[in-house]
Each structure stands twice: as structure tokens, then as C-alpha cells.
Amino acid sequence: MFRFMTLRPAEAAAAPLLWRVAPRGGIAAAAAAALLGTLLLAASAKVQVAFWPVPMTMQSMVVMLLGMAYGCRLAMATVALYLLAAGLGLPVLAGGSAGLAALTGPTAGFLAGFVLTAGLTGWLAERGWDRSMPAALAALGIGHAVLFVPGVAWLGLLFGLEKALAVGFYPFVAAALLKTALGAVLLRAATVAVCRRASR
């Protein structure tokens, strides 16, 4: 189901981060990774600055780091699991919100964009975009740019484009740039640590 479960050593060396840590981890490792990612997303939703109708959280950075570390399919499955938990009523979204009303409210476009962005950054990582700081910065920057598309589009349907940009784009540009830089640094640090461990 997930390629990292059956990678040969030579393939694992050139794969996204998780695949290099557990090239033959099996279904149990994939399930554990998805659960861990869901918990990280829930925790990142609690780190927020109160804006309305879209709060500023650390979720977008975590979504993209999951994509870069997990690869396309496992990252998308992890974000889908997180949204399923929210849909089932667990208070894992920003502000402790949950349920179908939260999933279809003003932030619905961004939540759907999480799945898309996780898949995109994972796809880029599978093609080597996590191998250097410039490439990681580019991948995370593209991810943030793509995330705004469904987020602002949905707000536009609810409030009109001008207000959508005012409440769902302009206030978040500086934070997106900061999270892109921070995410790239964290990713490179983790990659270097894994490579050093593998070389021992």
C-alpha cells in the first residue's frame, strides 16, 4: 500500500525521510506514523493567533512537513485521518472545534487544501525536493501558495473575493513565509540527523 514498506536499501537512501527511517516498517509502522501525524496536527491547531473567520495556526507547516517526511500517499492518508477524527467529533481543529459544521464552515477550503498540499509536498519530496535547503524552501513555498487557492476560493463563495483576500490571505502572507523558512530548517535538521545515523 505504501512504498516505504517494501523499499530496498538503495531505494530507501533516496526516499523521503520516513522511508529512510523505516524502509520495511510494514502496515504497523504506517498506522503508527499516521496516528503520530494526526496527533501533531491536533497539537499544532492549538498554537494559534485568533483571527476571524480563519485562525492562524501552525497546522500548515505541519501538514507540509508531513508531506515532505511521509511522501504523497501516506501524508494524504494522515491528513484524511485527522479530518475524519474532526468529523467524528474529536476536538482536534483550531479552537477545539469539531463536527461536520466545523468541516464545512469558513475554514473548509483550507482544511480540504491540507489534503491537497500534503499530497503535493509529498510528491515533490519523492522527487528529491527535500535534498537541499533551496529545494525544501521551494517545495514548502509552493505548498503554502497552493493551500491558499481552495482556502480563499471557499471564503470567496461565502463572503466575496475582496473580503476573502482581506481575511484569508493578506493577514497570513508574512506568517506563511516564516513557516516556510522554519519548516525548511526543521526538515534539513531532521534529514541530516537521519543521514548521520544511517552512516554509523
Backbone as CSV, one residue per row, in Angstrom:
resi,resn,N_x,N_y,N_z,CA_x,CA_y,CA_z,C_x,C_y,C_z
1,MET,0.834,-1.206,0.000,0.000,0.000,0.000,0.870,1.258,0.000
2,PHE,1.837,1.323,0.911,2.747,2.448,0.955,4.127,1.956,0.574
3,ARG,4.769,2.636,-0.376,6.001,2.143,-0.952,7.110,1.960,0.063
4,PHE,7.127,2.777,1.133,8.242,2.660,2.058,8.248,1.325,2.779
5,MET,7.130,0.595,2.706,7.047,-0.695,3.376,7.897,-1.749,2.695
6,THR,8.225,-1.576,1.422,8.928,-2.622,0.680,10.176,-2.095,-0.034
7,LEU,10.700,-0.958,0.394,11.863,-0.407,-0.274,13.116,-1.227,-0.002
8,ARG,13.928,-1.379,-1.039,15.256,-1.957,-0.856,16.166,-0.885,-0.283
9,PRO,17.299,-1.253,0.355,18.188,-0.258,0.972,18.603,0.856,0.017
10,ALA,18.921,0.538,-1.234,19.339,1.563,-2.185,18.206,2.536,-2.470
11,GLU,16.960,2.031,-2.531,15.811,2.905,-2.757,15.549,3.780,-1.540
12,ALA,15.680,3.198,-0.345,15.402,3.940,0.885,16.339,5.125,1.040
13,ALA,17.585,4.987,0.592,18.559,6.065,0.741,18.148,7.306,-0.038
14,ALA,17.354,7.131,-1.089,16.936,8.260,-1.918,15.463,8.596,-1.745
15,ALA,14.837,8.093,-0.688,13.402,8.255,-0.472,13.138,9.352,0.550
16,PRO,11.860,9.807,0.681,11.524,10.755,1.745,11.924,10.227,3.120
17,LEU,11.951,11.129,4.078,12.581,10.879,5.368,12.069,9.620,6.069
18,LEU,10.764,9.458,6.188,10.219,8.308,6.904,10.623,7.000,6.236
19,TRP,10.650,6.999,4.914,11.019,5.784,4.197,12.441,5.376,4.530
20,ARG,13.312,6.383,4.784,14.694,6.075,5.131,14.810,5.562,6.558
21,VAL,13.911,6.023,7.439,13.930,5.566,8.827,13.381,4.149,8.932
22,ALA,12.304,3.861,8.186,11.651,2.550,8.285,11.339,2.008,6.897
23,PRO,12.382,1.590,6.137,12.144,1.130,4.771,11.309,-0.139,4.691
24,ARG,11.243,-0.908,5.767,10.435,-2.130,5.791,9.569,-2.177,7.047
25,GLY,8.997,-1.045,7.361,8.243,-0.947,8.609,6.924,-1.679,8.606
26,GLY,6.331,-1.897,7.446,5.072,-2.618,7.366,3.866,-1.762,7.708
27,ILE,2.714,-2.404,7.721,1.448,-1.709,7.972,1.430,-1.083,9.353
28,ALA,2.028,-1.760,10.336,2.036,-1.219,11.696,2.774,0.109,11.741
29,ALA,3.896,0.204,11.034,4.656,1.455,11.009,3.870,2.548,10.304
30,ALA,3.181,2.212,9.222,2.370,3.195,8.513,1.238,3.699,9.398
31,ALA,0.583,2.788,10.113,-0.514,3.179,11.001,-0.004,4.050,12.141
32,ALA,1.149,3.677,12.707,1.727,4.467,13.796,2.112,5.858,13.305
33,ALA,2.676,5.931,12.103,3.052,7.223,11.533,1.825,8.095,11.300
34,ALA,0.742,7.502,10.787,-0.487,8.254,10.551,-1.080,8.768,11.864
35,LEU,-1.048,7.929,12.889,-1.562,8.349,14.201,-0.705,9.473,14.779
36,LEU,0.616,9.320,14.687,1.507,10.367,15.180,1.269,11.675,14.427
37,GLY,1.130,11.591,13.113,0.874,12.787,12.327,-0.430,13.456,12.708
38,THR,-1.455,12.658,12.971,-2.746,13.196,13.398,-2.615,13.934,14.727
39,LEU,-1.858,13.356,15.648,-1.642,14.000,16.946,-0.852,15.302,16.794
40,LEU,0.139,15.299,15.897,0.907,16.518,15.654,0.020,17.620,15.062
41,LEU,-0.856,17.237,14.154,-1.774,18.215,13.567,-2.716,18.778,14.626
42,ALA,-3.213,17.908,15.501,-4.102,18.368,16.569,-3.365,19.322,17.506
43,ALA,-2.103,18.995,17.831,-1.323,19.869,18.707,-1.031,21.208,18.026
44,SER,-0.715,21.153,16.730,-0.394,22.391,16.013,-1.598,23.302,15.882
45,ALA,-2.806,22.726,15.933,-4.022,23.543,15.873,-4.216,24.361,17.138
46,LYS,-3.574,23.927,18.223,-3.718,24.648,19.495,-2.795,25.858,19.566
47,VAL,-1.762,25.884,18.711,-0.854,27.034,18.664,-1.439,28.021,17.660
48,GLN,-2.162,29.001,18.148,-2.901,29.845,17.219,-2.956,31.297,17.663
49,VAL,-3.139,32.142,16.663,-3.432,33.556,16.878,-4.868,33.767,16.417
50,ALA,-5.667,34.377,17.254,-7.099,34.482,16.974,-7.385,35.497,15.866
51,PHE,-7.706,34.985,14.699,-8.253,35.793,13.614,-9.636,35.241,13.298
52,TRP,-10.485,36.062,12.704,-11.789,35.572,12.256,-11.939,35.904,10.779
53,PRO,-12.497,34.992,9.996,-13.032,33.676,10.364,-11.992,32.558,10.284
54,VAL,-10.748,32.896,9.926,-9.701,31.872,9.776,-8.617,32.129,10.814
55,PRO,-8.480,31.269,11.832,-7.427,31.473,12.824,-6.052,31.136,12.241
56,MET,-5.026,31.781,12.767,-3.666,31.496,12.329,-3.074,30.436,13.245
57,THR,-2.714,29.291,12.678,-2.149,28.193,13.458,-0.842,27.727,12.808
58,MET,-0.247,26.689,13.419,0.956,26.084,12.856,0.621,24.874,11.989
59,GLN,-0.655,24.650,11.725,-1.072,23.449,11.009,-0.491,23.355,9.604
60,SER,-0.463,24.477,8.885,0.005,24.409,7.501,1.452,23.924,7.441
61,MET,2.292,24.383,8.374,3.673,23.927,8.388,3.757,22.437,8.678
62,VAL,2.965,21.983,9.643,2.990,20.560,9.991,2.477,19.714,8.834
63,VAL,1.428,20.167,8.160,0.906,19.443,7.002,1.996,19.242,5.963
64,MET,2.740,20.311,5.683,3.767,20.225,4.643,4.973,19.408,5.089
65,LEU,5.320,19.497,6.366,6.412,18.663,6.863,6.024,17.187,6.829
66,LEU,4.764,16.885,7.121,4.301,15.507,6.989,4.418,15.048,5.542
67,GLY,4.032,15.917,4.611,4.168,15.573,3.205,5.611,15.293,2.835
68,MET,6.518,16.171,3.245,7.930,16.013,2.902,8.540,14.789,3.567
69,ALA,8.085,14.461,4.778,8.652,13.329,5.508,8.005,12.000,5.138
70,TYR,6.699,12.011,4.856,5.957,10.772,4.647,5.840,10.376,3.176
71,GLY,5.924,11.331,2.272,5.597,11.040,0.892,4.119,11.271,0.633
72,CYS,3.743,11.229,-0.628,2.420,11.662,-1.058,1.273,10.887,-0.412
73,ARG,1.248,9.587,-0.605,0.065,8.820,-0.214,-0.122,8.734,1.295
74,LEU,0.960,8.465,2.028,0.830,8.356,3.477,0.501,9.707,4.099
75,ALA,1.059,10.786,3.572,0.741,12.112,4.092,-0.734,12.444,3.861
76,MET,-1.243,12.149,2.665,-2.653,12.414,2.394,-3.549,11.566,3.286
77,ALA,-3.173,10.313,3.498,-3.953,9.446,4.370,-3.941,9.961,5.803
78,THR,-2.808,10.497,6.230,-2.699,11.028,7.591,-3.598,12.238,7.775
79,VAL,-3.580,13.158,6.829,-4.446,14.341,6.930,-5.918,13.936,6.847
80,ALA,-6.217,12.951,6.006,-7.597,12.461,5.925,-8.033,11.862,7.257
81,LEU,-7.131,11.154,7.933,-7.441,10.599,9.251,-7.717,11.710,10.259
82,TYR,-6.928,12.757,10.188,-7.128,13.922,11.072,-8.504,14.551,10.833
83,LEU,-8.868,14.730,9.583,-10.176,15.318,9.280,-11.314,14.373,9.661
84,LEU,-11.082,13.075,9.522,-12.086,12.109,9.960,-12.304,12.211,11.467
85,ALA,-11.209,12.337,12.209,-11.325,12.494,13.660,-12.135,13.735,14.003
86,ALA,-11.886,14.821,13.270,-12.660,16.044,13.497,-14.130,15.830,13.153
87,GLY,-14.385,15.148,12.040,-15.754,14.894,11.632,-16.521,14.028,12.615
88,LEU,-15.795,13.147,13.312,-16.423,12.266,14.300,-16.639,12.955,15.645
89,GLY,-16.206,14.205,15.730,-16.486,14.965,16.943,-15.323,15.173,17.882
90,LEU,-14.141,14.688,17.542,-12.988,14.910,18.412,-12.521,16.357,18.245
91,PRO,-12.226,17.056,19.336,-11.900,18.494,19.267,-10.461,18.748,18.826
92,VAL,-10.156,18.385,17.594,-8.776,18.458,17.107,-8.516,19.667,16.214
93,LEU,-9.570,20.395,15.841,-9.393,21.561,14.983,-9.063,22.795,15.828
94,ALA,-8.703,23.874,15.166,-8.368,25.115,15.859,-9.521,25.547,16.753
95,GLY,-9.185,25.968,17.969,-10.215,26.396,18.905,-10.982,25.253,19.535
96,GLY,-10.526,24.014,19.305,-11.215,22.858,19.854,-12.506,22.519,19.136
97,SER,-12.708,23.078,17.960,-13.940,22.806,17.217,-13.885,21.433,16.571
98,ALA,-15.043,20.932,16.221,-15.153,19.599,15.634,-16.530,19.443,15.018
99,GLY,-16.722,18.320,14.330,-18.020,18.026,13.750,-18.150,18.514,12.315
100,LEU,-19.224,18.104,11.681,-19.442,18.453,10.284,-19.590,19.954,10.077
101,ALA,-20.152,20.654,11.054,-20.308,22.104,10.928,-18.947,22.778,10.821
102,ALA,-17.984,22.308,11.591,-16.635,22.881,11.539,-15.952,22.558,10.216
103,LEU,-16.206,21.363,9.702,-15.574,20.947,8.447,-16.169,21.646,7.235
104,THR,-17.346,22.210,7.376,-17.989,22.890,6.250,-18.121,24.389,6.466
105,GLY,-17.483,24.908,7.517,-17.551,26.327,7.830,-16.559,27.145,7.012
106,PRO,-16.224,28.345,7.462,-15.341,29.231,6.703,-13.957,28.648,6.418
107,THR,-13.481,27.767,7.281,-12.136,27.201,7.075,-12.154,25.938,6.218
108,ALA,-13.305,25.564,5.691,-13.417,24.303,4.941,-12.446,24.236,3.772
109,GLY,-12.257,25.344,3.068,-11.350,25.350,1.928,-9.922,25.070,2.335
110,PHE,-9.505,25.628,3.470,-8.154,25.372,3.955,-8.002,23.930,4.426
111,LEU,-9.029,23.391,5.075,-8.969,22.006,5.530,-8.864,21.053,4.345
112,ALA,-9.651,21.298,3.307,-9.535,20.480,2.096,-8.164,20.684,1.455
113,GLY,-7.675,21.912,1.519,-6.362,22.213,0.971,-5.245,21.500,1.697
114,PHE,-5.453,21.162,2.978,-4.442,20.394,3.708,-4.151,19.069,3.005
115,VAL,-5.216,18.394,2.559,-5.031,17.110,1.883,-4.257,17.299,0.580
116,LEU,-4.665,18.288,-0.188,-4.009,18.585,-1.457,-2.541,18.957,-1.247
117,THR,-2.282,19.812,-0.270,-0.921,20.284,-0.021,-0.035,19.175,0.517
118,ALA,-0.577,18.329,1.384,0.202,17.191,1.872,0.612,16.291,0.715
119,GLY,-0.326,16.047,-0.192,-0.010,15.218,-1.351,1.022,15.865,-2.254
120,LEU,0.888,17.173,-2.473,1.819,17.881,-3.357,3.233,17.893,-2.795
121,THR,3.380,18.274,-1.535,4.720,18.322,-0.951,5.311,16.917,-0.838
122,GLY,4.455,15.937,-0.579,4.944,14.560,-0.564,5.429,14.118,-1.933
123,TRP,4.697,14.495,-2.961,5.090,14.171,-4.336,6.417,14.835,-4.678
124,LEU,6.593,16.080,-4.256,7.854,16.772,-4.501,9.005,16.110,-3.746
125,ALA,8.747,15.700,-2.508,9.789,15.026,-1.731,10.212,13.721,-2.397
126,GLU,9.246,13.009,-2.952,9.566,11.756,-3.641,10.433,11.994,-4.870
127,ARG,10.491,13.218,-5.323,11.313,13.572,-6.486,12.543,14.387,-6.096
128,GLY,12.899,14.316,-4.815,14.166,14.875,-4.373,14.149,16.307,-3.899
129,TRP,12.970,16.898,-3.711,12.907,18.308,-3.305,13.230,18.503,-1.827
130,ASP,13.498,17.434,-1.108,13.913,17.559,0.288,15.422,17.388,0.447
131,ARG,16.155,17.376,-0.663,17.579,17.048,-0.612,18.476,18.244,-0.323
132,SER,17.962,19.457,-0.427,18.758,20.648,-0.168,17.868,21.733,0.409
133,MET,18.482,22.700,1.057,17.711,23.788,1.643,16.949,24.585,0.578
134,PRO,17.576,24.979,-0.548,16.804,25.719,-1.560,15.605,24.935,-2.084
135,ALA,15.798,23.632,-2.322,14.688,22.830,-2.829,13.593,22.689,-1.786
136,ALA,13.970,22.500,-0.522,12.971,22.390,0.547,12.196,23.698,0.697
137,LEU,12.910,24.826,0.637,12.239,26.121,0.701,11.246,26.274,-0.448
138,ALA,11.662,25.876,-1.642,10.779,25.976,-2.803,9.554,25.087,-2.637
139,ALA,9.752,23.852,-2.175,8.635,22.921,-2.013,7.629,23.437,-0.996
140,LEU,8.125,23.910,0.146,7.225,24.418,1.176,6.561,25.724,0.738
141,GLY,7.289,26.550,-0.009,6.686,27.775,-0.532,5.573,27.477,-1.519
142,ILE,5.815,26.525,-2.407,4.774,26.116,-3.354,3.577,25.549,-2.598
143,GLY,3.865,24.752,-1.576,2.785,24.181,-0.778,1.909,25.241,-0.154
144,HIS,2.529,26.266,0.428,1.744,27.339,1.025,0.934,28.090,-0.032
145,ALA,1.545,28.333,-1.178,0.827,29.037,-2.241,-0.399,28.252,-2.695
146,VAL,-0.231,26.949,-2.856,-1.343,26.094,-3.289,-2.426,26.032,-2.225
147,LEU,-2.032,26.021,-0.959,-3.007,25.944,0.129,-3.975,27.123,0.112
148,PHE,-3.470,28.282,-0.266,-4.336,29.468,-0.280,-5.433,29.374,-1.343
149,VAL,-5.221,28.600,-2.393,-6.177,28.586,-3.508,-7.555,28.079,-3.064
150,PRO,-7.675,26.848,-2.527,-9.015,26.418,-2.091,-9.502,27.191,-0.874
151,GLY,-8.557,27.616,-0.017,-8.967,28.360,1.173,-9.623,29.678,0.823
152,VAL,-8.980,30.459,-0.030,-9.533,31.759,-0.423,-10.748,31.576,-1.329
153,ALA,-10.708,30.559,-2.188,-11.847,30.320,-3.084,-13.121,30.039,-2.294
154,TRP,-13.006,29.215,-1.241,-14.190,28.909,-0.430,-14.682,30.151,0.310
155,LEU,-13.748,30.907,0.872,-14.142,32.157,1.533,-14.795,33.117,0.546
156,GLY,-14.294,33.099,-0.697,-14.884,33.953,-1.715,-16.332,33.607,-1.989
157,LEU,-16.639,32.317,-1.980,-18.027,31.903,-2.168,-18.911,32.368,-1.020
158,LEU,-18.344,32.406,0.173,-19.124,32.786,1.353,-19.251,34.295,1.514
159,PHE,-18.156,35.015,1.257,-18.115,36.436,1.606,-17.792,37.367,0.433
160,GLY,-17.448,36.813,-0.717,-16.986,37.637,-1.819,-15.461,37.685,-1.838
161,LEU,-14.892,37.880,-3.029,-13.439,37.782,-3.189,-12.688,38.835,-2.396
162,GLU,-13.170,40.059,-2.393,-12.444,41.126,-1.699,-12.293,40.830,-0.214
163,LYS,-13.394,40.419,0.415,-13.314,40.103,1.840,-12.527,38.821,2.063
164,ALA,-12.645,37.876,1.139,-11.886,36.630,1.270,-10.389,36.910,1.311
165,LEU,-9.922,37.779,0.440,-8.498,38.141,0.442,-8.128,38.886,1.715
166,ALA,-9.043,39.723,2.194,-8.770,40.530,3.383,-8.667,39.684,4.639
167,VAL,-9.485,38.625,4.730,-9.496,37.833,5.963,-8.788,36.490,5.825
168,GLY,-8.541,36.042,4.581,-7.976,34.710,4.403,-6.662,34.659,3.672
169,PHE,-6.157,35.826,3.236,-4.887,35.825,2.505,-3.902,36.856,3.042
170,TYR,-4.247,38.122,2.955,-3.304,39.177,3.323,-2.738,39.029,4.745
171,PRO,-3.565,38.695,5.757,-3.004,38.609,7.115,-2.050,37.432,7.303
172,PHE,-2.047,36.482,6.344,-1.299,35.244,6.539,-0.026,35.150,5.700
173,VAL,0.212,36.139,4.847,1.357,36.047,3.937,2.677,36.029,4.696
174,ALA,2.855,36.961,5.626,4.108,37.023,6.384,4.316,35.748,7.194
175,ALA,3.242,35.254,7.817,3.352,34.029,8.603,3.691,32.838,7.718
176,ALA,3.125,32.797,6.509,3.435,31.704,5.585,4.906,31.714,5.205
177,LEU,5.463,32.888,4.987,6.892,32.982,4.671,7.744,32.517,5.842
178,LEU,7.354,32.911,7.047,8.097,32.497,8.238,8.009,30.987,8.440
179,LYS,6.806,30.430,8.279,6.637,28.987,8.470,7.347,28.201,7.375
180,THR,7.423,28.756,6.178,8.183,28.106,5.105,9.654,28.005,5.486
181,ALA,10.222,29.097,5.977,11.631,29.094,6.370,11.872,28.166,7.550
182,LEU,11.010,28.245,8.569,11.169,27.395,9.741,11.018,25.923,9.379
183,GLY,10.032,25.622,8.547,9.821,24.241,8.131,11.008,23.677,7.378
184,ALA,11.603,24.482,6.499,12.768,24.028,5.742,13.943,23.746,6.665
185,VAL,14.135,24.606,7.665,15.225,24.395,8.633,15.002,23.101,9.420
186,LEU,13.772,22.892,9.895,13.465,21.680,10.651,13.642,20.425,9.793
187,LEU,13.189,20.508,8.552,13.314,19.369,7.654,14.770,19.027,7.393
188,ARG,15.586,20.036,7.123,17.005,19.788,6.855,17.697,19.238,8.087
189,ALA,17.352,19.760,9.277,17.955,19.252,10.511,17.607,17.782,10.718
190,ALA,16.341,17.426,10.481,15.933,16.033,10.626,16.614,15.146,9.598
191,THR,16.738,15.637,8.374,17.385,14.856,7.316,18.849,14.608,7.634
192,VAL,19.546,15.644,8.090,20.954,15.489,8.457,21.111,14.480,9.591
193,ALA,20.217,14.552,10.586,20.287,13.621,11.714,20.075,12.182,11.258
194,VAL,19.116,11.970,10.358,18.845,10.622,9.856,20.028,10.111,9.035
195,CYS,20.613,10.968,8.220,21.754,10.561,7.403,22.953,10.204,8.270
196,ARG,23.177,10.970,9.329,24.285,10.656,10.227,24.058,9.331,10.940
197,ARG,22.819,9.099,11.330,22.501,7.838,11.995,22.697,6.669,11.049
198,ALA,22.300,6.843,9.789,22.407,5.760,8.807,23.869,5.449,8.467
199,SER,24.737,6.463,8.586,26.136,6.257,8.215,26.961,5.608,9.317
200,ARG,26.387,5.471,10.499,27.134,4.858,11.614,27.224,3.342,11.450
